[in-house]
CSV table of C-alpha atoms and ligand atoms in Angstrom, one decimal:
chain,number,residue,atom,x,y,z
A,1,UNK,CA,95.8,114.6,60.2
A,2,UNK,CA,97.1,113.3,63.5
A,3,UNK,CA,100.5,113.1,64.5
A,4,UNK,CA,102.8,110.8,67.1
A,5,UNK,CA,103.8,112.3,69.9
A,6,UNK,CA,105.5,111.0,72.7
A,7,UNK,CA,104.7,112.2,76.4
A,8,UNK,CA,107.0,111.5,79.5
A,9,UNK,CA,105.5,111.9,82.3
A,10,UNK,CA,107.0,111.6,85.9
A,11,UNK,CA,106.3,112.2,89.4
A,12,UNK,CA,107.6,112.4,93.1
A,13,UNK,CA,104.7,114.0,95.1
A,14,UNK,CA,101.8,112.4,96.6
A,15,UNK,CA,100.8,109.5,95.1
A,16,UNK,CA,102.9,109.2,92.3
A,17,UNK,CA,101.2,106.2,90.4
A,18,UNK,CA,97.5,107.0,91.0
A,19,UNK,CA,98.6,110.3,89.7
A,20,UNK,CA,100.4,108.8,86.6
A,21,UNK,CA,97.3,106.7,86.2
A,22,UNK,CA,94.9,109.4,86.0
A,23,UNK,CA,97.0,111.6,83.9
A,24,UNK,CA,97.0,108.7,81.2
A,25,UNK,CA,93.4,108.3,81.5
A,26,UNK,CA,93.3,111.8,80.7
A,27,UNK,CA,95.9,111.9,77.7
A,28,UNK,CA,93.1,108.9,76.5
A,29,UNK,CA,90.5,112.3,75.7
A,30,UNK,CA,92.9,113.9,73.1
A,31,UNK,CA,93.8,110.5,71.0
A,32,UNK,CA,95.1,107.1,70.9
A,33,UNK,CA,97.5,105.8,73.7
A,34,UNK,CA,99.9,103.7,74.5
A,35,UNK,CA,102.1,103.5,77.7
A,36,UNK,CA,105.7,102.0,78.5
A,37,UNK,CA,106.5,100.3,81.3
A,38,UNK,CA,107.0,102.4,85.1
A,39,UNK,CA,110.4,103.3,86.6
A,40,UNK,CA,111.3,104.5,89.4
A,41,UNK,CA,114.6,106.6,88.8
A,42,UNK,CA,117.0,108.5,91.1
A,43,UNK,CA,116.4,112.2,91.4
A,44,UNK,CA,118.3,114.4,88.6
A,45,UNK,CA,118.8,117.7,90.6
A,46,UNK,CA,119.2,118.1,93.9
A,47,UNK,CA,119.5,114.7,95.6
A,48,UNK,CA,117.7,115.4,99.0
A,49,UNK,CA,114.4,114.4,97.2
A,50,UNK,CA,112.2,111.5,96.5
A,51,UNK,CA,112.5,108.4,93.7
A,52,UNK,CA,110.2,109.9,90.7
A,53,UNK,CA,108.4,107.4,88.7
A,54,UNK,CA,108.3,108.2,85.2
A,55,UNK,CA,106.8,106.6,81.9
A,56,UNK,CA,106.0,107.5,78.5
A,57,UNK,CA,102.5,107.8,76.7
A,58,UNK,CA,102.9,107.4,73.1
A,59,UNK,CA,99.8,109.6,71.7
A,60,UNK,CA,98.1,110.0,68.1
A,61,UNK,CA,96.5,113.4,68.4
A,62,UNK,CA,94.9,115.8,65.7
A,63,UNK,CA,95.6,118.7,68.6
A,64,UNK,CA,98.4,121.5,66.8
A,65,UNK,CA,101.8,121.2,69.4
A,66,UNK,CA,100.9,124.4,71.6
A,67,UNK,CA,97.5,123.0,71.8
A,68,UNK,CA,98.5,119.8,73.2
A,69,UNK,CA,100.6,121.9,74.9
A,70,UNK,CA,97.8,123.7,77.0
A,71,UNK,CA,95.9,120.4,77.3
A,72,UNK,CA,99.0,119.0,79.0
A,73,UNK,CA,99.3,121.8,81.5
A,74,UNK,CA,95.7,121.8,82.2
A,75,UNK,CA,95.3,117.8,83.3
A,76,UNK,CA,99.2,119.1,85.6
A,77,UNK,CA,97.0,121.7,87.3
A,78,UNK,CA,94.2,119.1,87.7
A,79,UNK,CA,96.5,116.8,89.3
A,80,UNK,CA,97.1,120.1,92.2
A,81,UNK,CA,101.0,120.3,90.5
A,82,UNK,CA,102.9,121.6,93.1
A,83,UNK,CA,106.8,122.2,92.5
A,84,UNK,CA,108.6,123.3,95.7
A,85,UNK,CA,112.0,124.8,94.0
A,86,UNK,CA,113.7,124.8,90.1
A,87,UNK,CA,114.9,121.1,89.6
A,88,UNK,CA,113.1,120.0,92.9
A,89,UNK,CA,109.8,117.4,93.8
A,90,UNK,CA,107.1,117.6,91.8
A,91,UNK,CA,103.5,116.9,91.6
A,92,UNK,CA,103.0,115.7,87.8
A,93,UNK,CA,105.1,116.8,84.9
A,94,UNK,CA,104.1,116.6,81.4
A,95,UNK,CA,106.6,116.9,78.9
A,96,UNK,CA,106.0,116.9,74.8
A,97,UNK,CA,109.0,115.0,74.0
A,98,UNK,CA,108.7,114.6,70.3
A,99,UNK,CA,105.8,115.3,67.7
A,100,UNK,CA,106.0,113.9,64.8
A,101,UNK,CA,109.5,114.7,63.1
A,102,UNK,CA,108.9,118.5,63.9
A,103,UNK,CA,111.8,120.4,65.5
A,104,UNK,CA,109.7,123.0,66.9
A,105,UNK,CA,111.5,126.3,68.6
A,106,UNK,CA,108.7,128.6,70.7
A,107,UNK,CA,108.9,131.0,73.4
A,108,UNK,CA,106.9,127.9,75.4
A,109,UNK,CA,108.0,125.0,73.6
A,110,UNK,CA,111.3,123.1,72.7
A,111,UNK,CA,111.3,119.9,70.8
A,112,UNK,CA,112.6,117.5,70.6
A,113,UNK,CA,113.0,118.3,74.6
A,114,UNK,CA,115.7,119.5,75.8
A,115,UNK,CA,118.0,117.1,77.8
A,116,UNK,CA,116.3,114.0,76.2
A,117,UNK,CA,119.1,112.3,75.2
A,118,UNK,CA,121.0,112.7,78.6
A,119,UNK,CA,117.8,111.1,80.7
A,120,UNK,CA,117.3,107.6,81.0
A,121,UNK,CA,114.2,108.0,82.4
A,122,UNK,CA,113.0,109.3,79.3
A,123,UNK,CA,115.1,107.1,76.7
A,124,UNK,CA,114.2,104.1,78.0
A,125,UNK,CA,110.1,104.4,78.2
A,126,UNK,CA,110.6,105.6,74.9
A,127,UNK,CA,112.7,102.6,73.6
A,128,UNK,CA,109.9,100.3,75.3
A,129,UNK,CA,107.4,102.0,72.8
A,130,UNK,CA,109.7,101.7,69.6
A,131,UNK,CA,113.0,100.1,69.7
A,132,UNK,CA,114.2,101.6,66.5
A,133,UNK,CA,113.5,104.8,67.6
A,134,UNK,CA,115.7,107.5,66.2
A,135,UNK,CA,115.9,111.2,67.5
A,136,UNK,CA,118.1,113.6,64.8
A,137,UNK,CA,119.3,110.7,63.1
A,138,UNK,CA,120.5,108.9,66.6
A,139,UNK,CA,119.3,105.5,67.2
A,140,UNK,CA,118.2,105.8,70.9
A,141,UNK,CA,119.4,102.3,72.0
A,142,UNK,CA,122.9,102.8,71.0
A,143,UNK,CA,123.2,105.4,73.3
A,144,UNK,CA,125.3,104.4,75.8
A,145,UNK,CA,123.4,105.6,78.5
A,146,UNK,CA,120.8,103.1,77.4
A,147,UNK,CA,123.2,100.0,77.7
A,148,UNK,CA,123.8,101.0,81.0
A,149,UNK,CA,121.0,101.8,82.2
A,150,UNK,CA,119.6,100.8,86.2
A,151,UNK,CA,116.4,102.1,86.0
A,152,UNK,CA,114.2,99.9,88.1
A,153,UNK,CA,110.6,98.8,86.1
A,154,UNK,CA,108.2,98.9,88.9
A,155,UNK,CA,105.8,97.9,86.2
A,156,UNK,CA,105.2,95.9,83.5
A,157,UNK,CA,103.1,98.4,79.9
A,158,UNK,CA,99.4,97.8,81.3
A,159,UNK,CA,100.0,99.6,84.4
A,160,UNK,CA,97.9,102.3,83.8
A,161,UNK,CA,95.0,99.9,82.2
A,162,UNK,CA,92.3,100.8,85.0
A,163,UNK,CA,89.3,98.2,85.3
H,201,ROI,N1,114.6,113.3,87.8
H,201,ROI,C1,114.0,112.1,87.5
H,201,ROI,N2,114.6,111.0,87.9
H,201,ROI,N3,112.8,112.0,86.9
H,201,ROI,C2,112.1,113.2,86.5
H,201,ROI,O1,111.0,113.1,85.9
H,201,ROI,C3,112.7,114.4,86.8
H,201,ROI,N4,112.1,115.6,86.4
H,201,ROI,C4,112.7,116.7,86.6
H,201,ROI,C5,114.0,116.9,87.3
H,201,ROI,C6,113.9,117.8,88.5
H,201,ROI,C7,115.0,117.5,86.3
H,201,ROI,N5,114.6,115.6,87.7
H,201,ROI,C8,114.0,114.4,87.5
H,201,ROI,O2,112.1,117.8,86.1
């Protein structure tokens, strides 16, 4: 039975996109994909660090959460994650953000994930993915933060298409 999950991924090491790219052509192996469009946001955390660009991946997966889970931190190692200091630069981050309508609570995993509905790197990939989306009964784009949003879109959904 697969299940929708939603994946936001972000990056402000190396080459973010070609990372972001390849991480998506990964996420392709363990279902069916779809991306949002690419922002660049401003650093949450300390401020003395680079733009991240960050998307979503909605993915249709069979894999169990803490499965998915250790496919996700395998294609981060694979992209040589580096994280210099707690809430500093990073290489590639993979977060599950929601699966299915599970609230899951593990010594690993937390979801819906944490913070979620204070980032609007995160709430507005996912709003480009489903505009009705809902999190604990919360319409996402009433949220105020997504009416105010400033994120930049560097890129339009196909930006991880590769040819
Ligand atoms: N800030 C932005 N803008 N985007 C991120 O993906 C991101 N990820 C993080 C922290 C350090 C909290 N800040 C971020 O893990």
């Amino acid at each position: 039975m697969s299940v929708v999950t939603y994946i936001g991924l972000g990056s402000n090491l190396g080459d973010s996109r070609k990372t972001l790219t390849e991480a998506v052509a990964k996420l392709a192996a363990l279902g069916r994909v779809k991306t949002s469009k690419l922002y660049q946001s401003p650093p949450m955390g300390p401020q003395d660090q680079p733009h991240y660009l960050n998307a979503v991946a909605r993915l249709e997966t069979d894999l169990a959460a803490l499965d998915l889970l250790d496919e996700l931190q395998k294609i981060e190692q694979e992209a040589g994650r580096v994280r210099l200091r707690h809430w500093g630069e990073r290489t590639l981050d993979l977060d599950i953000l929601l699966y299915g309508q599970e609230q899951i609570e593990h010594q690993r995993l937390t979801v819906p994930h944490i913070g979620l509905l204070e980032r609007d790197f995160v709430i507005m990939p996912l709003l480009d993915l489903d505009k009705n989306i809902q999190i604990q009964a919360q319409c996402l784009k009433d949220l105020a933060l997504a009416q105010d949003s400033t994120l930049l879109v560097v890129a339009d959904e196909f930006w991880s298409a590769v040819d």
